[in-house]
Short mmCIF file of C-alpha atoms in Angstrom, two decimals:
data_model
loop_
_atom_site.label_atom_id
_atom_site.label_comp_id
_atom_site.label_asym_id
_atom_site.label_seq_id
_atom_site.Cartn_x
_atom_site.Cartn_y
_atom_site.Cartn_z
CA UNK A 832 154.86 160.30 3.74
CA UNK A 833 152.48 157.95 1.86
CA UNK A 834 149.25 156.11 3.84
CA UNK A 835 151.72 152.57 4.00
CA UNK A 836 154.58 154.75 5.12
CA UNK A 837 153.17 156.55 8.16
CA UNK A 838 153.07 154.78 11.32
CA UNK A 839 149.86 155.93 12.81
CA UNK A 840 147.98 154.21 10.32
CA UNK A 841 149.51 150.77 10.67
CA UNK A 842 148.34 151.16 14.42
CA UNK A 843 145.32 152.02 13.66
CA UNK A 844 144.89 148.79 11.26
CA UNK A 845 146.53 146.83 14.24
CA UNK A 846 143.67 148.83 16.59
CA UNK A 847 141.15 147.39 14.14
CA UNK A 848 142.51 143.74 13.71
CA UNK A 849 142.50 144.04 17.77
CA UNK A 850 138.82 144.75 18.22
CA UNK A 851 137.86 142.60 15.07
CA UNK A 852 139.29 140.30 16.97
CA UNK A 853 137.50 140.81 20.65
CA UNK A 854 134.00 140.84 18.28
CA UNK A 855 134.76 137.47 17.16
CA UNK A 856 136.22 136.08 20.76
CA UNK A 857 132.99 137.34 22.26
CA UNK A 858 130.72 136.13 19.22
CA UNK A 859 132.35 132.42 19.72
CA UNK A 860 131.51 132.45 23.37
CA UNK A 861 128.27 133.47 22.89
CA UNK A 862 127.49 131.16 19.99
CA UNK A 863 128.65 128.53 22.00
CA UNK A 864 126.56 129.14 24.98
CA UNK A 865 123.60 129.70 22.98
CA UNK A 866 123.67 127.57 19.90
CA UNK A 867 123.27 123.93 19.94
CA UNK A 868 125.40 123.07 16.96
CA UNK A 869 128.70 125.13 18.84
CA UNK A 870 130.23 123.10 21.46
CA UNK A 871 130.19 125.17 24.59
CA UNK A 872 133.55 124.08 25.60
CA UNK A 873 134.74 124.84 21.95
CA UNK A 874 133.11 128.53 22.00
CA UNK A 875 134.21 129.43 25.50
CA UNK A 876 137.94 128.45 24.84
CA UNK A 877 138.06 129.80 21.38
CA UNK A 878 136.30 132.91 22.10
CA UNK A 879 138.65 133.30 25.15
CA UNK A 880 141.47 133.12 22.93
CA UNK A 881 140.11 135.30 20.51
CA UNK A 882 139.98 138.25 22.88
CA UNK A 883 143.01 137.81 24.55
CA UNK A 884 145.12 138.11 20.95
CA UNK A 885 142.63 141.40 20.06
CA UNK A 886 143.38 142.76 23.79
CA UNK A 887 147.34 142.42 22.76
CA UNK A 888 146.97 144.08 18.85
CA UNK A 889 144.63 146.41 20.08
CA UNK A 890 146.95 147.82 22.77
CA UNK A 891 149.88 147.09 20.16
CA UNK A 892 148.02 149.38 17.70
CA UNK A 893 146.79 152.13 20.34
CA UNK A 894 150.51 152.69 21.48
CA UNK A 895 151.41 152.96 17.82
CA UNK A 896 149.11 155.60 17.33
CA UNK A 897 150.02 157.44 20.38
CA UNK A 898 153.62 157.74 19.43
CA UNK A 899 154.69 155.42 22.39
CA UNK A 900 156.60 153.42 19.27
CA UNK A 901 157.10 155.18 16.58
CA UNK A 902 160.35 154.25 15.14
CA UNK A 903 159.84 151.58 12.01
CA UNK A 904 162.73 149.42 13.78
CA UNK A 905 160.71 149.32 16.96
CA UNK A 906 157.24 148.62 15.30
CA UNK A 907 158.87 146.09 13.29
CA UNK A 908 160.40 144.19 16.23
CA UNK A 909 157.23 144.33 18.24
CA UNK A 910 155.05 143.50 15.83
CA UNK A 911 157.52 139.76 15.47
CA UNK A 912 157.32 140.02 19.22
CA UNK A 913 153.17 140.38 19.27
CA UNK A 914 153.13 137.51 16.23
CA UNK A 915 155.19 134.97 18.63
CA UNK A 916 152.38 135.97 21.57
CA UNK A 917 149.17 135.34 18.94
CA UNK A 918 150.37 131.80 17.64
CA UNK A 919 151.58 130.87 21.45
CA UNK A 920 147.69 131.83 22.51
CA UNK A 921 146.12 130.74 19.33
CA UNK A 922 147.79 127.16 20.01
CA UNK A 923 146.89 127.11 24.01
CA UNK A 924 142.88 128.26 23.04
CA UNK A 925 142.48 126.78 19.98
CA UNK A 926 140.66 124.01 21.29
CA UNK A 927 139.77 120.67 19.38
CA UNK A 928 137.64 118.23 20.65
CA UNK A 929 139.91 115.53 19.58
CA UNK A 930 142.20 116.02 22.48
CA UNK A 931 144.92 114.17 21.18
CA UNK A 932 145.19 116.50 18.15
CA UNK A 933 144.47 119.59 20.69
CA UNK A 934 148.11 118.36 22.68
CA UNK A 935 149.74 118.30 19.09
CA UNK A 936 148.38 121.54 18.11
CA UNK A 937 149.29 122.90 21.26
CA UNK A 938 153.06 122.01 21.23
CA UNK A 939 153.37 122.87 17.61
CA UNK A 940 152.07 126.24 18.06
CA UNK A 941 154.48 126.76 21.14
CA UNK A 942 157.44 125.59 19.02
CA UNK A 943 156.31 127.76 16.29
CA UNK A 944 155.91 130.59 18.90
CA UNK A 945 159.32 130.14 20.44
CA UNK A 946 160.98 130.31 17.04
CA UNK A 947 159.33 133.61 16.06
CA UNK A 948 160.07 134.55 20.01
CA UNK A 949 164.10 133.54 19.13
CA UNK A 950 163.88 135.76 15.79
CA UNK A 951 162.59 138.89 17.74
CA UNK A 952 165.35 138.22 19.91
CA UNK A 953 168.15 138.18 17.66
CA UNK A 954 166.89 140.70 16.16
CA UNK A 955 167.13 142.84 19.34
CA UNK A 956 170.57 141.51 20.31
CA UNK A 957 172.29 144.69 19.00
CA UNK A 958 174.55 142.35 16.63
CA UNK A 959 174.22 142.86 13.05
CA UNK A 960 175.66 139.65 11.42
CA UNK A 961 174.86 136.77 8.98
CA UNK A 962 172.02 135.31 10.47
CA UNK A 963 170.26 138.89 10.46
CA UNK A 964 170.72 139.04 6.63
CA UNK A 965 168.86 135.46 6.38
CA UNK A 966 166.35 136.79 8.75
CA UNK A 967 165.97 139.84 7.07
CA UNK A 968 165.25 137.70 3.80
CA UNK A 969 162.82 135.39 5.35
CA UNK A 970 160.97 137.98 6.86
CA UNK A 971 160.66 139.83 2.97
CA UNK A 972 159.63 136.75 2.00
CA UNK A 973 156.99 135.90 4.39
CA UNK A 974 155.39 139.77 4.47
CA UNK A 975 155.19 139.34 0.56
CA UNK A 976 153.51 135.59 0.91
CA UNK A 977 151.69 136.75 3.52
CA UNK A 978 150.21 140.03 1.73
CA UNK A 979 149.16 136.88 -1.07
CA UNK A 980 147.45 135.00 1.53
CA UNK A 981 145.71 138.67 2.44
CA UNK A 982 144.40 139.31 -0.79
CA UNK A 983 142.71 135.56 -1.48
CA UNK A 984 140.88 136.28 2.17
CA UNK A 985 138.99 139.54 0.77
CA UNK A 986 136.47 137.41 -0.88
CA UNK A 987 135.29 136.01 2.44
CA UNK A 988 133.05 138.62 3.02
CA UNK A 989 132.28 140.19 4.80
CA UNK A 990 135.10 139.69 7.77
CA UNK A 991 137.25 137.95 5.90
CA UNK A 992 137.22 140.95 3.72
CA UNK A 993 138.22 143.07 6.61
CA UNK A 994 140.75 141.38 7.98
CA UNK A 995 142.11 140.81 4.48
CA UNK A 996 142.43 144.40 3.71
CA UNK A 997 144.09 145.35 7.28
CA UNK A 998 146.62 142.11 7.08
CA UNK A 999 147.54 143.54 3.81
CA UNK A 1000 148.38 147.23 4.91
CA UNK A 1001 150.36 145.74 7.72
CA UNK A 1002 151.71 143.80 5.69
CA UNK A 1003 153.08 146.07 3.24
CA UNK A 1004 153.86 148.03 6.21
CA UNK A 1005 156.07 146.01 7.89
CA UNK A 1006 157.69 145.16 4.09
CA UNK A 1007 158.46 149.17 3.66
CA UNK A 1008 159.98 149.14 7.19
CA UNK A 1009 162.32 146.29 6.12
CA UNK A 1010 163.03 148.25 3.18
CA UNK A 1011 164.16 151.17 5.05
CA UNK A 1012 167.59 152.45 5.18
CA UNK A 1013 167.74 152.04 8.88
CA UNK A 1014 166.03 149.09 9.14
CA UNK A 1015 168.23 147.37 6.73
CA UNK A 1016 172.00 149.17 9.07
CA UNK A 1017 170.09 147.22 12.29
CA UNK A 1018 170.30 143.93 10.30
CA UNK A 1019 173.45 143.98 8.60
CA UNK A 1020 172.00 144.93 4.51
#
């Protein structure tokens, strides 16, 4: 089994991303309580958002690696499940000051959310059928843009760089798990 192949590390790059991203929830409170330049309501809300989506990859990652999911089907499904979660929060705590364009972000994020929440759920339904195969082709799609997107961040260093090398091994990842011969039965390939 090769290092993108075996489930226990993915989990443990989702255990990273998690607390990578408690570091920076608890960095934006603080900077915003104690910096003059970082709107306090800005830091507190953002920060607050920050840890909630770490809390929910960290735990995501930490019952990977204890074998409480283990099956690439059931990783992959979560992990859609855990991305419709993280844009819903992102969207509710990523506060703007321009409230106007905070409401738009907000409902935009939800919609965005709900759509990712309806994929996870079709998914799931037990029916493999047409829709599944377009689904299935999307989500190739976006884990290969998104593994792009991951490579361009490792120049931001040094978190960026992080973050970029862990959103690329889940990435690829979750591409190998679509890839799979069960994987593929479960949505109709």
């Amino acid at each position: 089994m090769s290092f993108l192949d075996n489930p226990r590390n993915a989990g443990t790059v989702l255990w990273i991303i998690g607390i990578l991203n408690i570091i920076l929830g608890l960095v934006s409170i603080i900077m915003g309580v104690i910096d003059d330049d970082t709107d306090l309501v800005y830091g507190v809300i953002n920060g607050i958002g920050g840890i909630i989506v770490g809390i929910i990859y960290f735990g995501f990652g930490k019952s990977i690696r204890a074998g409480e999911i283990s099956e690439k089907w059931d990783i992959l499904t979560r992990f859609v499940l855990v991305s419709a979660m993280a844009v819903a929060i992102g969207g509710i705590f990523g506060y703007d000051e321009d409230l106007g364009q905070y409401a738009v972000n907000i409902v935009v994020s939800l919609i965005i959310a709900l759509i990712i929440f309806w994929i996870y759920k079709k998914m799931t339904d037990g029916k493999a059928d047409t829709v599944d195969k377009i689904l299935w082709v999307l989500l190739v799609l976006f884990f290969i843009i998104s593994a792009i997107f991951d490579i361009i961040s490792l120049i931001a260093f040094p978190i960026g760089t992080i973050m970029g090398i862990a959103g690329l091994i889940v990435d690829l990842f979750m591409l190998l798990a679509l890839l799979d011969n069960d994987v593929k039965a479960k949505m109709g390939m």
